[in-house]
Every structure is written in C-alpha cells, then in structure tokens.
mmCIF file with all atom_site columns, C-alpha atoms in Angstrom:
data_model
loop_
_atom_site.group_PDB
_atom_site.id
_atom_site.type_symbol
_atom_site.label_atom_id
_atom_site.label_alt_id
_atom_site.label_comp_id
_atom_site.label_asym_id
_atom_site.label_entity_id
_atom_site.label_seq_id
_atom_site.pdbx_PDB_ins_code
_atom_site.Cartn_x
_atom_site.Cartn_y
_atom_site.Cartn_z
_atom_site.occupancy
_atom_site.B_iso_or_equiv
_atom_site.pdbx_formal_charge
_atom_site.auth_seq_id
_atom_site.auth_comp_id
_atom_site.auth_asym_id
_atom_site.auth_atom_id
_atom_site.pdbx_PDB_model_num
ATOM 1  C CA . UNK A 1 1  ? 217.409 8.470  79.288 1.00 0.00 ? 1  UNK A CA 1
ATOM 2  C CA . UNK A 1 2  ? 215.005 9.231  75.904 1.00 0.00 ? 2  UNK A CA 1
ATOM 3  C CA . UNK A 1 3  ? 212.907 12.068 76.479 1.00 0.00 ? 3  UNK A CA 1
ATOM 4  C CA . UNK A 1 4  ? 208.976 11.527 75.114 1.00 0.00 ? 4  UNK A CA 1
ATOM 5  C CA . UNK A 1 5  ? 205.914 13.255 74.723 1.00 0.00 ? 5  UNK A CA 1
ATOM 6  C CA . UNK A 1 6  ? 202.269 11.872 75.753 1.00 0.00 ? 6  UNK A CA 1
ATOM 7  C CA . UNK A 1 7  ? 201.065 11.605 72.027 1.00 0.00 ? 7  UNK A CA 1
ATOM 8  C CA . UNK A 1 8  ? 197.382 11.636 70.937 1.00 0.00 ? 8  UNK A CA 1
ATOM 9  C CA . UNK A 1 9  ? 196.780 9.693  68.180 1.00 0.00 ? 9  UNK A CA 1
ATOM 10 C CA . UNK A 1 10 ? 200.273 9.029  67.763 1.00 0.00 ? 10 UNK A CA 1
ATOM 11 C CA . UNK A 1 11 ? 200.793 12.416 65.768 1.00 0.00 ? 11 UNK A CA 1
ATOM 12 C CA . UNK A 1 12 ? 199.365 15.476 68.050 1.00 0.00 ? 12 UNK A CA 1
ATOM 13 C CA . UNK A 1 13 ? 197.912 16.860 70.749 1.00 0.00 ? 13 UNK A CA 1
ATOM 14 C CA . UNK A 1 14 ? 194.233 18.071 70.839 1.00 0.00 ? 14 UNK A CA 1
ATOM 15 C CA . UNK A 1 15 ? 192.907 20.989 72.893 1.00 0.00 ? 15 UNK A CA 1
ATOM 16 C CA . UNK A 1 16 ? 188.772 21.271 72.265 1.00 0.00 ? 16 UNK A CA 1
ATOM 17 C CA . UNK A 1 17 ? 187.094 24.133 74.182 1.00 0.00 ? 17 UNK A CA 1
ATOM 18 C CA . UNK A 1 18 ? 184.110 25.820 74.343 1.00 0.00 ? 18 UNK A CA 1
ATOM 19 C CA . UNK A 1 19 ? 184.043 29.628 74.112 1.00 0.00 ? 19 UNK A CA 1
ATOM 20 C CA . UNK A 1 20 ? 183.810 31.322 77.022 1.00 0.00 ? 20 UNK A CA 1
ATOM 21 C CA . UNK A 1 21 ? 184.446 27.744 79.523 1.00 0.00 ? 21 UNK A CA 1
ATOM 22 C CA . UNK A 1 22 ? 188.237 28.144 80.612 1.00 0.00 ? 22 UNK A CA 1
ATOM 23 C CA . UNK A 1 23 ? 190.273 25.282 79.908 1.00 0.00 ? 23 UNK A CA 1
ATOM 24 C CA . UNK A 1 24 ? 193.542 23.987 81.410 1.00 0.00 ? 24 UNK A CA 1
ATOM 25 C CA . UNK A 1 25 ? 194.910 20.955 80.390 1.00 0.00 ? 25 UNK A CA 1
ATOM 26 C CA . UNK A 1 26 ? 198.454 19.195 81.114 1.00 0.00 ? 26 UNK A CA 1
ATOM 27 C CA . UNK A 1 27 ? 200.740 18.329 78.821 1.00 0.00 ? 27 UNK A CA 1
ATOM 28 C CA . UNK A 1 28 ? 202.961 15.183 79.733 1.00 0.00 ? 28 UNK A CA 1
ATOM 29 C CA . UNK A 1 29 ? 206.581 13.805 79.193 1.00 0.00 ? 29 UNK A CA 1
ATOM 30 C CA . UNK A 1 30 ? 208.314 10.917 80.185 1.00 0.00 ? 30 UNK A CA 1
ATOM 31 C CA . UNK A 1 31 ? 211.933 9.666  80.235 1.00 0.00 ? 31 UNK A CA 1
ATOM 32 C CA . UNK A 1 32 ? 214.068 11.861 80.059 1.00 0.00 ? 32 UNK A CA 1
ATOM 33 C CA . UNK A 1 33 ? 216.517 14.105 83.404 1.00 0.00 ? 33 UNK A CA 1
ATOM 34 C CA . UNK A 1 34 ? 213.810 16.044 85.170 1.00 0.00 ? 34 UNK A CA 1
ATOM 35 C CA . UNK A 1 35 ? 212.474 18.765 85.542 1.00 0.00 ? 35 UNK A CA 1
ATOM 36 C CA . UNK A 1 36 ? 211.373 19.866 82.265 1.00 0.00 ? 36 UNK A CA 1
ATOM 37 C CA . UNK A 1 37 ? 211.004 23.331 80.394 1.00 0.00 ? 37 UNK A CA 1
ATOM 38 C CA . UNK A 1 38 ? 208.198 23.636 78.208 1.00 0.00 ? 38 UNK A CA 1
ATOM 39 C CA . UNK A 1 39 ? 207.362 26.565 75.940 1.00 0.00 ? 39 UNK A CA 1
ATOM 40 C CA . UNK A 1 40 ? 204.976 27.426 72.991 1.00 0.00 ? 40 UNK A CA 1
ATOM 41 C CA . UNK A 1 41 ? 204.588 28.870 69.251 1.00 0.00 ? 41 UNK A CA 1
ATOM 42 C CA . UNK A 1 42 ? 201.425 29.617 67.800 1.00 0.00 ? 42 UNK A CA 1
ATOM 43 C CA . UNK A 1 43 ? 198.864 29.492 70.558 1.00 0.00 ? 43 UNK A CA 1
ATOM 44 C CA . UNK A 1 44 ? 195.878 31.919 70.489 1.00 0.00 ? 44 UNK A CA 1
ATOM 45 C CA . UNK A 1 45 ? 196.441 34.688 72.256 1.00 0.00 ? 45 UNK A CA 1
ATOM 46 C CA . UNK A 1 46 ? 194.140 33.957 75.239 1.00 0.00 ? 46 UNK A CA 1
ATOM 47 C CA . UNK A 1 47 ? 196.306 30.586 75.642 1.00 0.00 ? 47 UNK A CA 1
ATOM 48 C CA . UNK A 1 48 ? 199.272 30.423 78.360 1.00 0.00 ? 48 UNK A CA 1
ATOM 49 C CA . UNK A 1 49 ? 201.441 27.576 78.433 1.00 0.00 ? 49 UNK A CA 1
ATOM 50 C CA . UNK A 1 50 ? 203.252 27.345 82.038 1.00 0.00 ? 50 UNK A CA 1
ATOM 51 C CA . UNK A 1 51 ? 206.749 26.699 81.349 1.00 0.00 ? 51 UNK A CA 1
ATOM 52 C CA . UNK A 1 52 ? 206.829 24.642 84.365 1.00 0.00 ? 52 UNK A CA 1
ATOM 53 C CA . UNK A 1 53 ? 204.491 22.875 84.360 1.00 0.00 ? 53 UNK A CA 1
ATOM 54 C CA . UNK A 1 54 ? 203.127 22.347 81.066 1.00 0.00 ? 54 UNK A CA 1
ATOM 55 C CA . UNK A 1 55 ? 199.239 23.562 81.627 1.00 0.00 ? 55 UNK A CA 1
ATOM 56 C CA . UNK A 1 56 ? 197.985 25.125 79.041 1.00 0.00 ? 56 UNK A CA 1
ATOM 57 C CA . UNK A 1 57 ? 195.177 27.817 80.605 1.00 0.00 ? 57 UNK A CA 1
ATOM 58 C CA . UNK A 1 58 ? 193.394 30.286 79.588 1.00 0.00 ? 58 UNK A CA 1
ATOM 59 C CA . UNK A 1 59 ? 189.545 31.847 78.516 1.00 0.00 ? 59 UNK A CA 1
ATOM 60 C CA . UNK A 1 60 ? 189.110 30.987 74.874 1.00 0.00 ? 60 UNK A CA 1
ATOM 61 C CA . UNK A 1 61 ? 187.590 34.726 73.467 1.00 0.00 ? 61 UNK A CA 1
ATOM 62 C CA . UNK A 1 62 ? 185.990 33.033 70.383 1.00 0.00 ? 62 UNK A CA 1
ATOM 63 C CA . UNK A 1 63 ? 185.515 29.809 68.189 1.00 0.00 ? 63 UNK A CA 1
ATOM 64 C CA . UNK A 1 64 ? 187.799 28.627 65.588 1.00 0.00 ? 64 UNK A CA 1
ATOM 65 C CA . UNK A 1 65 ? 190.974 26.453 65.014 1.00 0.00 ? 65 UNK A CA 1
ATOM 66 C CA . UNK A 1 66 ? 194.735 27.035 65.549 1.00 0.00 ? 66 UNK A CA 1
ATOM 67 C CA . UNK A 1 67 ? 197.850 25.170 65.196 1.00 0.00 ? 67 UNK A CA 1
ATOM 68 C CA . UNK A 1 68 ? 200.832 25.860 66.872 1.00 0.00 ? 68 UNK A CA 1
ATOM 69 C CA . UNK A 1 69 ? 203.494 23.711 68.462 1.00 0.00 ? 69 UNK A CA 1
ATOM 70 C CA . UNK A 1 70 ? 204.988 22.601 71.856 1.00 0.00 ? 70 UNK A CA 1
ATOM 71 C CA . UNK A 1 71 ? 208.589 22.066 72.880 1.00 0.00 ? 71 UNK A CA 1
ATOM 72 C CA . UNK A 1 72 ? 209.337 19.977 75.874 1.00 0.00 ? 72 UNK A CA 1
ATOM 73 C CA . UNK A 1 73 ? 213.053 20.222 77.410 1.00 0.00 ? 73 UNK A CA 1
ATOM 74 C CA . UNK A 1 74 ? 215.056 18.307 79.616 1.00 0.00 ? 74 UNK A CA 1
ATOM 75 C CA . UNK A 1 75 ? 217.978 18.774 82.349 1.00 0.00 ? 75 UNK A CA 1
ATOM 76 C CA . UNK A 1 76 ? 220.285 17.264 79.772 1.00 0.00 ? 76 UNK A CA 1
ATOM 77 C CA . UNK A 1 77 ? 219.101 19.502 77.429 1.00 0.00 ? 77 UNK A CA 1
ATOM 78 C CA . UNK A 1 78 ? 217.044 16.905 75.449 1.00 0.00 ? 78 UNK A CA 1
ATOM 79 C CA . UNK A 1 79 ? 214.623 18.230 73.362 1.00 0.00 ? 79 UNK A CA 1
ATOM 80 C CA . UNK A 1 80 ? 211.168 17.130 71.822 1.00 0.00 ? 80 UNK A CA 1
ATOM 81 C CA . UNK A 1 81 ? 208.878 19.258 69.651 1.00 0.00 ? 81 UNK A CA 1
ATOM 82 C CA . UNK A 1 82 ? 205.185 18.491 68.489 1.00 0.00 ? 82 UNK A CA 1
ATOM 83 C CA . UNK A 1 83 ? 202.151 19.765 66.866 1.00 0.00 ? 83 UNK A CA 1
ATOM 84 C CA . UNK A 1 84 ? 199.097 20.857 69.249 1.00 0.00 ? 84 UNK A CA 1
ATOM 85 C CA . UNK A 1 85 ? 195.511 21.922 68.242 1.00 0.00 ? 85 UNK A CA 1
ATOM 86 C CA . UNK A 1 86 ? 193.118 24.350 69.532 1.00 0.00 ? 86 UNK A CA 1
ATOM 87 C CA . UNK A 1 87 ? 189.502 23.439 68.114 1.00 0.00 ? 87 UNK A CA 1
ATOM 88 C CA . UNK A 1 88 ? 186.147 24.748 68.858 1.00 0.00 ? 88 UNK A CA 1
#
C-alpha cells in the first residue's frame, strides 16, 4: 500500500515548546507495510526522535527556531520525507 505522513497544514509539521517544559509529541503515518522506521536531520540537540516510535522528546535548553526534517520508512522499504519545525 502508499505510505503517508500526518501533514499539518498540508506542508509540515510543527513542534512549539516552551523552554524549560519537556515536550514529546508523536509523529504519525498511515498506509503503508508496518512497522515503521523513523529517523531525523536537523533537530536541536536536546531533541530525540525514537526510531520506533516516532516521539520526538526531549528538554528544550533555550528559545529559538529550527528546521530539520523527518523520514518515515516502511517494511517494503517505502519511504516518505518531510519538513518539521521547532518554534519557541
């Protein structure tokens, strides 16, 4: 099946915190051959990306905004990439 990734906006993913309030947030897929693989480029360096699960954790150590990206693979080796935001 056609792998997807939960959009927001249609474009990217946004990630607002609050320094110091931990976040952790879940990224989501659909379609696709389960289970997925997820990994990262870009993140701030206080943000971990489970590559199993796809939450993002972590204690943000200051304000500011970061772009990175977020690469979601399949069983079938099916992949999807998109752009993700940190703001705050």
């Amino acid at each position: 099946g056609y792998l997807d990734l939960f959009r927001y906006n249609g474009i990217r993913f946004i990630v607002s915190f609050t320094t110091p309030t931990p976040i952790y947030q879940r990224l989501t897929a659909t379609g696709g051959i389960r289970p997925y693989r997820w990994s990262a480029s870009g993140f701030p360096a206080w943000a971990l990306l489970d590559e199993d699960t796809g939450y993002i954790s972590g204690t943000p150590s200051g304000a500011g905004t970061t772009n990175g990206t977020v690469t979601v693979t399949d069983s079938a080796n099916q992949t999807k990439t998109f752009n993700i935001r940190f703001t705050g």
